[in-house]
Amino acid sequence: MILVTGGAGFIGGNFVLDWLALHDEPVINLDKLTYAGNPETLQSLQGDPRHTLVQGDIGDRELVAQLLTQHQPRAVINFAAESHVDRSIHGPGEFIHTNIVGTYELLEAVRQYWQALNATEKEAFRFLHVSTDEVYGSLAKGDPAFTEQNHIEPNSPYSASKAASDHLVRAWHHTYGLPVLTTNCSNNYGPYHFPEKLIPLMIVNALAGKALPVYGDGQQIRDWLYVKDHCSAIRRVLETGRLGETYNVGGWNEKANLDIVHTVCSLLDELRPRTDGKSYKDQITFVTDRPGHDRRYAIDARKLERELGWKPAETFETGIRKTVQWYLDNPDWVAHVQSGAYRDWVQKQYA
Ligand code: NAD
Ligand code: DAU
């Protein structure tokens, strides 16, 4: 049995689906079901006795303690977070609350549970914290990619809150001996990605005939990894990672945002051409830049490859094609996440 938090979100949802496709080990899935949590992502698991979705907050120590006592998991994997940088700029409060205070409460509940285990269970137990490359700050052109030795220099309320949570996890290992692992991953893309993030937003807006809003000059660089490769890296770190270590996860796929948008448009031109014969690129609009926008992220994932033998399975070309095709094949999933709350967000951000 494992306990996953945030398993109705983008990466957590993919993780749970992949886990149960590969193992029979059951999953308790604790998710607050915020705007970003969507049980429809897990629809194929309905009636599957190996999966239990519990609606609740990682900050609810009593609830977490009760779940741990009842289900006796051998590991906790923490995906739960507020994850969208732009939302953190408009309203940092929720980010502090969930990402920092929530992680603290979760760590305390897990520590109490872990301390009461017998010696064998105690040794086998793992707490894996899923974090981001954004904690390292921003790179200039030509700088080497982030390694695990880089300084932590977060620039947005989101990345600062994630950095704080990473520090708490580290401290719970050094002070209390909690057997933790941390992963710092680059930008993910793939199925079930909420359409407030760059790639799904561009696909959804393109198909709806709407503007494709590119921030600033569109030359900011991100390092893209197909979500299922992130999930395989987490499984590898969980099983073979060294306690107390952090592992960078990335796909060696640095791309400028404008190139990403062009690629999405070209794939849509091929797979679902516009009825007027024009390219979706005509819908690109340059809009005001994100405040404090990090210019470049790049992940050096050699430690994970060298120590644990992990490599991504997808190239950007194969992964982005699968992703665009998935959105074309799943219009109902998209329609259902575009709730009232989603429309309010789009109005606030792009008005
Ligand atoms: P997401 O926003 O799609 O999903 C987050 C999930 O957490 C949602 O299901 C939400 O309901 C749940 N949640 C939020 N607050 C909660 C709380 N207090 N208690 C319980 N559940 C709560 O995020 P994602 O993109 O899937 O990211 C998952 C994790 O991976 C995050 O920790 C994020 O920082 C990290 N990460 C994301 C990326 C990326 O590119 N998306 C890259 C690296 C790391
Ligand atoms: O690097 C990992 C991080 O990647 C994760 O920790 C975050 O949870 C995840 O949201 C993501 O953060 P980004 O800010 O990089 O992702 P986002 O999709 O919001 O933006 C990607 C880039 O595209 C960024 O440079 C901003 C730009 N952008 C984004 C949107 C939504 C645009 O140009 N236009 C847009 O409308």
Short mmCIF file of C-alpha atoms and ligand atoms in Angstrom, two decimals:
data_model
loop_
_atom_site.label_atom_id
_atom_site.label_comp_id
_atom_site.label_asym_id
_atom_site.label_seq_id
_atom_site.Cartn_x
_atom_site.Cartn_y
_atom_site.Cartn_z
CA MET A 1 0.00 0.00 0.00
CA ILE A 2 1.21 3.51 -0.83
CA LEU A 3 -0.35 6.87 0.04
CA VAL A 4 -0.29 9.45 -2.74
CA THR A 5 -1.27 13.07 -2.12
CA GLY A 6 -2.54 15.28 -4.96
CA GLY A 7 -3.25 12.20 -7.06
CA ALA A 8 -6.22 13.80 -8.85
CA GLY A 9 -3.98 16.49 -10.36
CA PHE A 10 -1.93 16.39 -13.54
CA ILE A 11 1.23 14.54 -12.48
CA GLY A 12 -0.28 12.71 -9.49
CA GLY A 13 -3.14 11.46 -11.68
CA ASN A 14 -0.74 10.14 -14.32
CA PHE A 15 1.35 8.58 -11.54
CA VAL A 16 -1.61 6.72 -10.01
CA LEU A 17 -2.82 5.48 -13.42
CA ASP A 18 0.66 4.25 -14.36
CA TRP A 19 1.30 2.73 -10.93
CA LEU A 20 -1.85 0.61 -11.06
CA ALA A 21 -1.15 -0.38 -14.66
CA LEU A 22 2.23 -1.72 -13.51
CA HIS A 23 1.58 -3.01 -9.96
CA ASP A 24 -1.15 -4.58 -7.90
CA GLU A 25 -0.06 -2.62 -4.84
CA PRO A 26 -3.04 -0.48 -3.76
CA VAL A 27 -3.06 3.33 -3.61
CA ILE A 28 -4.77 5.62 -1.13
CA ASN A 29 -5.16 8.92 -2.93
CA LEU A 30 -5.59 11.98 -0.67
CA ASP A 31 -6.61 15.02 -2.68
CA LYS A 32 -8.35 18.24 -1.65
CA LEU A 33 -9.96 18.42 -5.11
CA THR A 34 -9.19 22.10 -5.64
CA TYR A 35 -9.90 23.56 -9.09
CA ALA A 36 -6.84 21.54 -10.28
CA GLY A 37 -7.97 18.18 -8.92
CA ASN A 38 -10.23 16.22 -11.22
CA PRO A 39 -11.66 12.79 -10.36
CA GLU A 40 -12.49 12.33 -14.06
CA THR A 41 -8.79 11.79 -14.68
CA LEU A 42 -9.17 8.65 -12.56
CA GLN A 43 -12.45 7.50 -14.11
CA SER A 44 -10.90 4.31 -15.51
CA LEU A 45 -10.22 3.23 -11.89
CA GLN A 46 -13.87 3.42 -10.83
CA GLY A 47 -14.77 0.22 -8.96
CA ASP A 48 -11.10 -0.84 -8.83
CA PRO A 49 -10.53 -2.06 -5.24
CA ARG A 50 -6.82 -1.11 -5.51
CA HIS A 51 -7.65 2.63 -5.60
CA THR A 52 -9.31 4.74 -2.90
CA LEU A 53 -9.79 8.47 -3.43
CA VAL A 54 -10.19 10.44 -0.20
CA GLN A 55 -11.14 14.12 -0.45
CA GLY A 56 -9.08 15.98 2.15
CA ASP A 57 -6.28 18.40 2.91
CA ILE A 58 -2.63 17.45 3.51
CA GLY A 59 -2.79 20.15 6.20
CA ASP A 60 -5.42 18.17 8.13
CA ARG A 61 -3.07 16.31 10.46
CA GLU A 62 -5.82 14.31 12.13
CA LEU A 63 -7.18 13.03 8.83
CA VAL A 64 -3.71 12.10 7.56
CA ALA A 65 -2.91 10.34 10.86
CA GLN A 66 -6.13 8.38 10.64
CA LEU A 67 -5.43 7.33 7.02
CA LEU A 68 -1.90 6.24 7.92
CA THR A 69 -3.04 4.20 10.92
CA GLN A 70 -5.86 2.59 8.98
CA HIS A 71 -3.96 1.71 5.79
CA GLN A 72 -0.36 1.27 7.01
CA PRO A 73 1.33 2.44 3.79
CA ARG A 74 4.99 1.62 3.15
CA ALA A 75 5.47 4.99 1.42
CA VAL A 76 3.96 8.46 1.07
CA ILE A 77 4.45 10.35 -2.19
CA ASN A 78 3.62 14.03 -1.91
CA PHE A 79 2.38 15.64 -5.14
CA ALA A 80 -0.19 17.90 -3.46
CA ALA A 81 0.52 21.58 -4.05
CA GLU A 82 -0.72 24.78 -5.53
CA SER A 83 1.26 24.62 -8.77
CA HIS A 84 0.54 27.58 -11.09
CA VAL A 85 3.05 30.46 -11.04
CA ASP A 86 0.60 33.06 -12.41
CA ARG A 87 -1.95 32.21 -9.72
CA SER A 88 0.78 32.59 -7.08
CA ILE A 89 1.40 36.13 -8.35
CA HIS A 90 -2.29 37.06 -8.09
CA GLY A 91 -2.75 35.38 -4.69
CA PRO A 92 0.21 33.88 -2.81
CA GLY A 93 -1.81 32.96 0.32
CA GLU A 94 -2.98 29.54 -0.82
CA PHE A 95 0.58 28.69 -1.87
CA ILE A 96 1.94 29.47 1.59
CA HIS A 97 -0.93 27.59 3.16
CA THR A 98 -0.76 24.36 1.16
CA ASN A 99 2.85 24.19 0.02
CA ILE A 100 4.48 25.25 3.29
CA VAL A 101 2.03 24.78 6.17
CA GLY A 102 0.40 21.77 4.48
CA THR A 103 3.74 20.07 3.94
CA TYR A 104 4.67 20.75 7.58
CA GLU A 105 1.44 19.18 8.87
CA LEU A 106 1.88 16.22 6.54
CA LEU A 107 5.47 15.71 7.69
CA GLU A 108 4.40 15.76 11.33
CA ALA A 109 1.62 13.21 10.77
CA VAL A 110 4.02 10.98 8.83
CA ARG A 111 6.76 11.34 11.45
CA GLN A 112 4.44 10.20 14.24
CA TYR A 113 3.29 7.22 12.15
CA TRP A 114 6.83 6.29 11.14
CA GLN A 115 8.17 6.51 14.69
CA ALA A 116 5.58 3.97 15.86
CA LEU A 117 6.46 1.37 13.17
CA ASN A 118 8.49 -1.72 14.05
CA ALA A 119 12.19 -1.74 13.12
CA THR A 120 11.77 -3.55 9.77
CA GLU A 121 8.84 -1.39 8.65
CA LYS A 122 10.67 1.71 9.80
CA GLU A 123 13.67 0.90 7.67
CA ALA A 124 11.58 0.15 4.59
CA PHE A 125 9.40 3.29 4.86
CA ARG A 126 9.87 6.22 2.44
CA PHE A 127 8.52 9.80 2.18
CA LEU A 128 9.04 11.08 -1.35
CA HIS A 129 8.55 14.80 -1.91
CA VAL A 130 7.86 15.92 -5.48
CA SER A 131 9.41 19.33 -6.18
CA THR A 132 10.43 21.55 -9.03
CA ASP A 133 13.46 22.97 -10.85
CA GLU A 134 12.04 26.46 -10.19
CA VAL A 135 13.55 26.43 -6.69
CA TYR A 136 16.98 27.01 -8.30
CA GLY A 137 15.93 30.37 -9.82
CA SER A 138 16.72 31.52 -13.34
CA LEU A 139 19.67 30.83 -15.67
CA ALA A 140 21.29 33.18 -18.17
CA LYS A 141 22.01 32.01 -21.71
CA GLY A 142 25.12 29.81 -21.68
CA ASP A 143 24.98 29.01 -17.93
CA PRO A 144 25.36 25.31 -17.15
CA ALA A 145 22.14 23.44 -16.33
CA PHE A 146 21.01 23.19 -12.68
CA THR A 147 22.65 20.42 -10.68
CA GLU A 148 21.66 19.33 -7.18
CA GLN A 149 24.53 21.56 -5.94
CA ASN A 150 23.01 24.80 -7.24
CA HIS A 151 21.96 27.46 -4.76
CA ILE A 152 18.26 27.63 -3.99
CA GLU A 153 17.17 31.02 -5.39
CA PRO A 154 13.41 30.97 -5.96
CA ASN A 155 11.87 34.04 -7.63
CA SER A 156 8.09 33.60 -7.55
CA PRO A 157 5.74 33.06 -4.61
CA TYR A 158 5.16 29.56 -6.04
CA SER A 159 8.82 28.61 -6.26
CA ALA A 160 9.58 30.20 -2.87
CA SER A 161 6.83 28.11 -1.29
CA LYS A 162 8.15 24.95 -2.96
CA ALA A 163 11.71 25.76 -1.84
CA ALA A 164 10.43 26.20 1.73
CA SER A 165 8.73 22.80 1.56
CA ASP A 166 11.95 21.20 0.26
CA HIS A 167 13.81 22.68 3.23
CA LEU A 168 11.24 21.29 5.67
CA VAL A 169 11.55 17.82 4.14
CA ARG A 170 15.34 18.02 4.38
CA ALA A 171 15.16 19.16 8.01
CA TRP A 172 12.77 16.33 9.00
CA HIS A 173 15.39 13.90 7.69
CA HIS A 174 18.38 15.50 9.39
CA THR A 175 16.63 16.20 12.69
CA TYR A 176 14.26 13.28 13.12
CA GLY A 177 15.75 10.71 10.74
CA LEU A 178 12.59 10.53 8.61
CA PRO A 179 13.56 8.53 5.49
CA VAL A 180 12.92 11.15 2.81
CA LEU A 181 13.71 11.54 -0.88
CA THR A 182 13.18 14.71 -2.94
CA THR A 183 12.88 15.08 -6.71
CA ASN A 184 13.25 18.43 -8.51
CA CYS A 185 11.76 18.13 -11.97
CA SER A 186 11.56 20.40 -14.99
CA ASN A 187 8.36 21.37 -16.89
CA ASN A 188 6.05 18.45 -17.54
CA TYR A 189 3.58 18.06 -20.38
CA GLY A 190 1.19 15.29 -21.44
CA PRO A 191 -2.36 13.99 -20.90
CA TYR A 192 -4.64 15.45 -18.20
CA HIS A 193 -2.68 18.75 -18.00
CA PHE A 194 -4.95 21.54 -16.77
CA PRO A 195 -5.43 24.11 -19.54
CA GLU A 196 -4.08 27.06 -17.56
CA LYS A 197 -0.49 25.89 -18.32
CA LEU A 198 1.26 26.81 -21.57
CA ILE A 199 0.94 23.67 -23.72
CA PRO A 200 -2.66 22.63 -22.95
CA LEU A 201 -3.79 26.28 -23.02
CA MET A 202 -2.36 26.69 -26.52
CA ILE A 203 -4.02 23.49 -27.78
CA VAL A 204 -7.40 24.35 -26.28
CA ASN A 205 -7.35 28.00 -27.39
CA ALA A 206 -6.17 27.11 -30.90
CA LEU A 207 -9.04 24.66 -31.38
CA ALA A 208 -11.53 27.21 -30.01
CA GLY A 209 -10.32 29.86 -32.49
CA LYS A 210 -9.01 32.03 -29.64
CA ALA A 211 -5.79 34.05 -29.26
CA LEU A 212 -2.61 32.16 -28.26
CA PRO A 213 -1.17 34.48 -25.57
CA VAL A 214 2.65 34.45 -25.56
CA TYR A 215 4.20 36.38 -22.64
CA GLY A 216 6.78 39.04 -23.50
CA ASP A 217 9.06 38.09 -26.41
CA GLY A 218 8.38 34.34 -26.09
CA GLN A 219 12.12 33.64 -25.82
CA GLN A 220 12.00 32.32 -22.24
CA ILE A 221 13.36 28.79 -22.10
CA ARG A 222 11.91 25.79 -20.29
CA ASP A 223 13.20 22.20 -20.20
CA TRP A 224 10.32 19.88 -21.12
CA LEU A 225 9.72 16.31 -19.91
CA TYR A 226 6.84 14.01 -20.87
CA VAL A 227 4.81 13.40 -17.70
CA LYS A 228 5.07 9.61 -17.88
CA ASP A 229 8.86 9.93 -17.82
CA HIS A 230 8.58 12.01 -14.65
CA CYS A 231 6.40 9.25 -13.17
CA SER A 232 8.96 6.56 -14.08
CA ALA A 233 11.71 8.67 -12.46
CA ILE A 234 9.67 8.95 -9.25
CA ARG A 235 9.14 5.18 -9.18
CA ARG A 236 12.89 4.67 -9.66
CA VAL A 237 13.83 7.13 -6.89
CA LEU A 238 11.25 5.59 -4.57
CA GLU A 239 12.67 2.11 -4.99
CA THR A 240 16.41 2.80 -5.22
CA GLY A 241 17.10 6.41 -4.20
CA ARG A 242 19.57 7.11 -1.40
CA LEU A 243 17.90 8.43 1.74
CA GLY A 244 18.03 12.18 2.29
CA GLU A 245 19.17 12.80 -1.30
CA THR A 246 17.63 15.09 -3.90
CA TYR A 247 17.49 14.04 -7.55
CA ASN A 248 17.03 16.38 -10.49
CA VAL A 249 14.68 15.04 -13.16
CA GLY A 250 14.70 16.40 -16.71
CA GLY A 251 14.56 15.51 -20.36
CA TRP A 252 17.40 17.54 -21.88
CA ASN A 253 14.78 19.36 -23.95
CA GLU A 254 15.37 23.10 -23.67
CA LYS A 255 12.95 25.03 -25.86
CA ALA A 256 11.90 28.67 -26.16
CA ASN A 257 8.20 29.21 -25.48
CA LEU A 258 7.57 30.58 -28.97
CA ASP A 259 9.10 27.42 -30.48
CA ILE A 260 6.79 25.31 -28.32
CA VAL A 261 3.77 27.27 -29.53
CA HIS A 262 4.92 26.94 -33.16
CA THR A 263 5.32 23.16 -32.71
CA VAL A 264 1.82 22.85 -31.23
CA CYS A 265 0.40 24.91 -34.12
CA SER A 266 2.21 22.81 -36.76
CA LEU A 267 0.91 19.57 -35.24
CA LEU A 268 -2.63 20.94 -35.15
CA ASP A 269 -2.25 22.16 -38.76
CA GLU A 270 -1.43 18.56 -39.68
CA LEU A 271 -3.87 16.67 -37.42
CA ARG A 272 -6.88 19.05 -37.32
CA PRO A 273 -6.40 21.73 -40.01
CA ARG A 274 -8.34 24.99 -39.72
CA THR A 275 -11.35 25.04 -42.01
CA ASP A 276 -10.13 28.30 -43.66
CA GLY A 277 -6.83 26.62 -44.67
CA LYS A 278 -4.75 29.08 -42.63
CA SER A 279 -2.24 28.10 -39.93
CA TYR A 280 -3.05 28.20 -36.21
CA LYS A 281 0.12 30.34 -35.96
CA ASP A 282 -2.06 33.26 -37.12
CA GLN A 283 -3.71 33.14 -33.67
CA ILE A 284 -0.44 33.91 -31.80
CA THR A 285 -0.65 37.17 -29.82
CA PHE A 286 2.16 38.68 -27.75
CA VAL A 287 0.86 39.86 -24.37
CA THR A 288 2.29 41.58 -21.28
CA ASP A 289 5.06 39.56 -19.66
CA ARG A 290 4.69 37.68 -16.36
CA PRO A 291 6.10 39.80 -13.48
CA GLY A 292 9.50 38.46 -12.36
CA HIS A 293 9.43 35.97 -15.25
CA ASP A 294 12.34 33.49 -14.99
CA ARG A 295 14.26 33.59 -18.26
CA ARG A 296 15.64 30.08 -18.48
CA TYR A 297 15.47 26.72 -16.69
CA ALA A 298 17.63 23.73 -17.61
CA ILE A 299 18.05 20.52 -15.64
CA ASP A 300 21.18 18.42 -15.40
CA ALA A 301 19.72 14.96 -14.68
CA ARG A 302 23.04 13.09 -14.77
CA LYS A 303 22.98 12.14 -11.08
CA LEU A 304 19.71 10.25 -11.58
CA GLU A 305 21.10 8.52 -14.66
CA ARG A 306 24.50 7.73 -13.12
CA GLU A 307 23.28 6.52 -9.71
CA LEU A 308 19.88 5.02 -10.48
CA GLY A 309 20.11 4.27 -14.22
CA TRP A 310 17.06 6.38 -15.17
CA LYS A 311 16.58 7.86 -18.64
CA PRO A 312 13.47 9.34 -20.26
CA ALA A 313 11.70 7.13 -22.81
CA GLU A 314 10.20 9.95 -24.93
CA THR A 315 11.88 12.59 -27.04
CA PHE A 316 10.13 15.95 -27.20
CA GLU A 317 8.96 15.13 -30.74
CA THR A 318 7.26 11.85 -29.76
CA GLY A 319 5.86 13.24 -26.50
CA ILE A 320 4.35 16.40 -27.94
CA ARG A 321 2.69 14.49 -30.78
CA LYS A 322 1.09 12.08 -28.28
CA THR A 323 -0.01 15.03 -26.17
CA VAL A 324 -1.69 16.96 -28.99
CA GLN A 325 -3.38 13.75 -30.15
CA TRP A 326 -4.61 13.09 -26.59
CA TYR A 327 -6.31 16.51 -26.43
CA LEU A 328 -7.92 15.91 -29.83
CA ASP A 329 -9.20 12.53 -28.62
CA ASN A 330 -10.49 13.77 -25.24
CA PRO A 331 -12.65 16.86 -25.80
CA ASP A 332 -15.02 15.82 -22.99
CA TRP A 333 -12.25 15.86 -20.35
CA VAL A 334 -11.32 19.38 -21.52
CA ALA A 335 -14.92 20.60 -21.59
CA HIS A 336 -15.53 19.34 -18.06
CA VAL A 337 -12.48 21.05 -16.52
CA GLN A 338 -13.46 24.33 -18.15
CA SER A 339 -15.81 25.05 -15.28
CA GLY A 340 -17.02 28.39 -14.02
CA ALA A 341 -13.88 28.70 -11.86
CA TYR A 342 -11.73 28.15 -14.94
CA ARG A 343 -13.54 30.84 -16.90
CA ASP A 344 -13.14 33.30 -14.00
CA TRP A 345 -9.38 32.63 -13.99
CA VAL A 346 -8.98 33.18 -17.74
CA GLN A 347 -10.95 36.43 -17.46
CA LYS A 348 -8.72 37.67 -14.60
CA GLN A 349 -5.40 36.68 -16.19
CA TYR A 350 -5.90 37.63 -19.84
CA ALA A 351 -8.42 40.49 -19.61
P1 NAD B 1 -1.72 20.23 -10.24
O1 NAD B 1 -2.01 21.64 -9.85
O2 NAD B 1 -2.19 19.72 -11.55
O3 NAD B 1 -2.28 19.23 -9.12
C1 NAD B 1 -2.16 19.46 -7.76
C2 NAD B 1 -3.12 18.52 -7.03
O4 NAD B 1 -2.98 18.72 -5.62
C3 NAD B 1 -4.60 18.75 -7.36
O5 NAD B 1 -5.24 17.52 -7.58
C4 NAD B 1 -5.13 19.45 -6.12
O6 NAD B 1 -6.51 19.19 -5.89
C5 NAD B 1 -4.27 18.84 -5.03
N1 NAD B 1 -4.15 19.70 -3.84
C6 NAD B 1 -3.92 21.04 -3.81
N2 NAD B 1 -3.87 21.46 -2.54
C7 NAD B 1 -4.05 20.37 -1.75
C8 NAD B 1 -4.09 20.15 -0.35
N3 NAD B 1 -3.94 21.17 0.51
N4 NAD B 1 -4.29 18.89 0.11
C9 NAD B 1 -4.46 17.86 -0.75
N5 NAD B 1 -4.44 18.01 -2.09
C10 NAD B 1 -4.24 19.25 -2.58
O7 NAD B 1 -0.15 20.08 -10.09
P2 NAD B 1 0.87 19.16 -10.92
O8 NAD B 1 1.31 19.90 -12.12
O9 NAD B 1 0.29 17.81 -11.04
O10 NAD B 1 2.09 19.14 -9.90
C11 NAD B 1 2.19 18.12 -8.90
C12 NAD B 1 3.44 18.36 -8.08
O11 NAD B 1 4.58 18.33 -8.93
C13 NAD B 1 3.47 19.73 -7.40
O12 NAD B 1 4.05 19.56 -6.13
C14 NAD B 1 4.37 20.58 -8.29
O13 NAD B 1 5.03 21.57 -7.54
C15 NAD B 1 5.34 19.53 -8.79
N6 NAD B 1 5.93 19.79 -10.13
C16 NAD B 1 5.14 20.12 -11.19
C17 NAD B 1 5.72 20.28 -12.46
C18 NAD B 1 4.89 20.61 -13.68
O14 NAD B 1 5.46 20.89 -14.75
N7 NAD B 1 3.56 20.58 -13.62
C19 NAD B 1 7.10 20.14 -12.61
C20 NAD B 1 7.87 19.81 -11.49
C21 NAD B 1 7.27 19.62 -10.26
O1 DAU B 2 9.61 24.14 -14.14
C1 DAU B 2 8.65 23.35 -13.48
C2 DAU B 2 7.39 24.15 -13.31
O2 DAU B 2 6.77 24.22 -14.59
C3 DAU B 2 6.43 23.57 -12.27
O3 DAU B 2 7.03 23.60 -11.01
C4 DAU B 2 5.12 24.36 -12.24
O4 DAU B 2 4.20 23.75 -11.35
C5 DAU B 2 4.53 24.36 -13.63
O5 DAU B 2 3.35 25.13 -13.65
C6 DAU B 2 5.54 24.92 -14.64
O6 DAU B 2 5.78 26.32 -14.40
P1 DAU B 2 5.93 27.37 -15.61
O7 DAU B 2 5.64 28.71 -15.10
O8 DAU B 2 7.20 27.15 -16.34
O9 DAU B 2 4.75 26.81 -16.56
P2 DAU B 2 3.61 27.55 -17.42
O10 DAU B 2 2.98 26.49 -18.26
O11 DAU B 2 2.74 28.41 -16.60
O12 DAU B 2 4.47 28.49 -18.37
C7 DAU B 2 5.48 27.95 -19.21
C8 DAU B 2 6.12 29.12 -19.92
O13 DAU B 2 5.18 29.69 -20.84
C9 DAU B 2 6.51 30.25 -18.99
O14 DAU B 2 7.73 30.83 -19.45
C10 DAU B 2 5.36 31.27 -19.11
C11 DAU B 2 4.90 31.06 -20.55
N1 DAU B 2 3.44 31.29 -20.78
C12 DAU B 2 2.55 30.66 -19.96
C13 DAU B 2 1.19 30.86 -20.15
C14 DAU B 2 0.21 30.17 -19.23
C15 DAU B 2 3.04 32.08 -21.83
O15 DAU B 2 3.86 32.63 -22.60
N2 DAU B 2 1.69 32.28 -22.01
C16 DAU B 2 0.75 31.71 -21.20
O16 DAU B 2 -0.47 31.95 -21.40
#
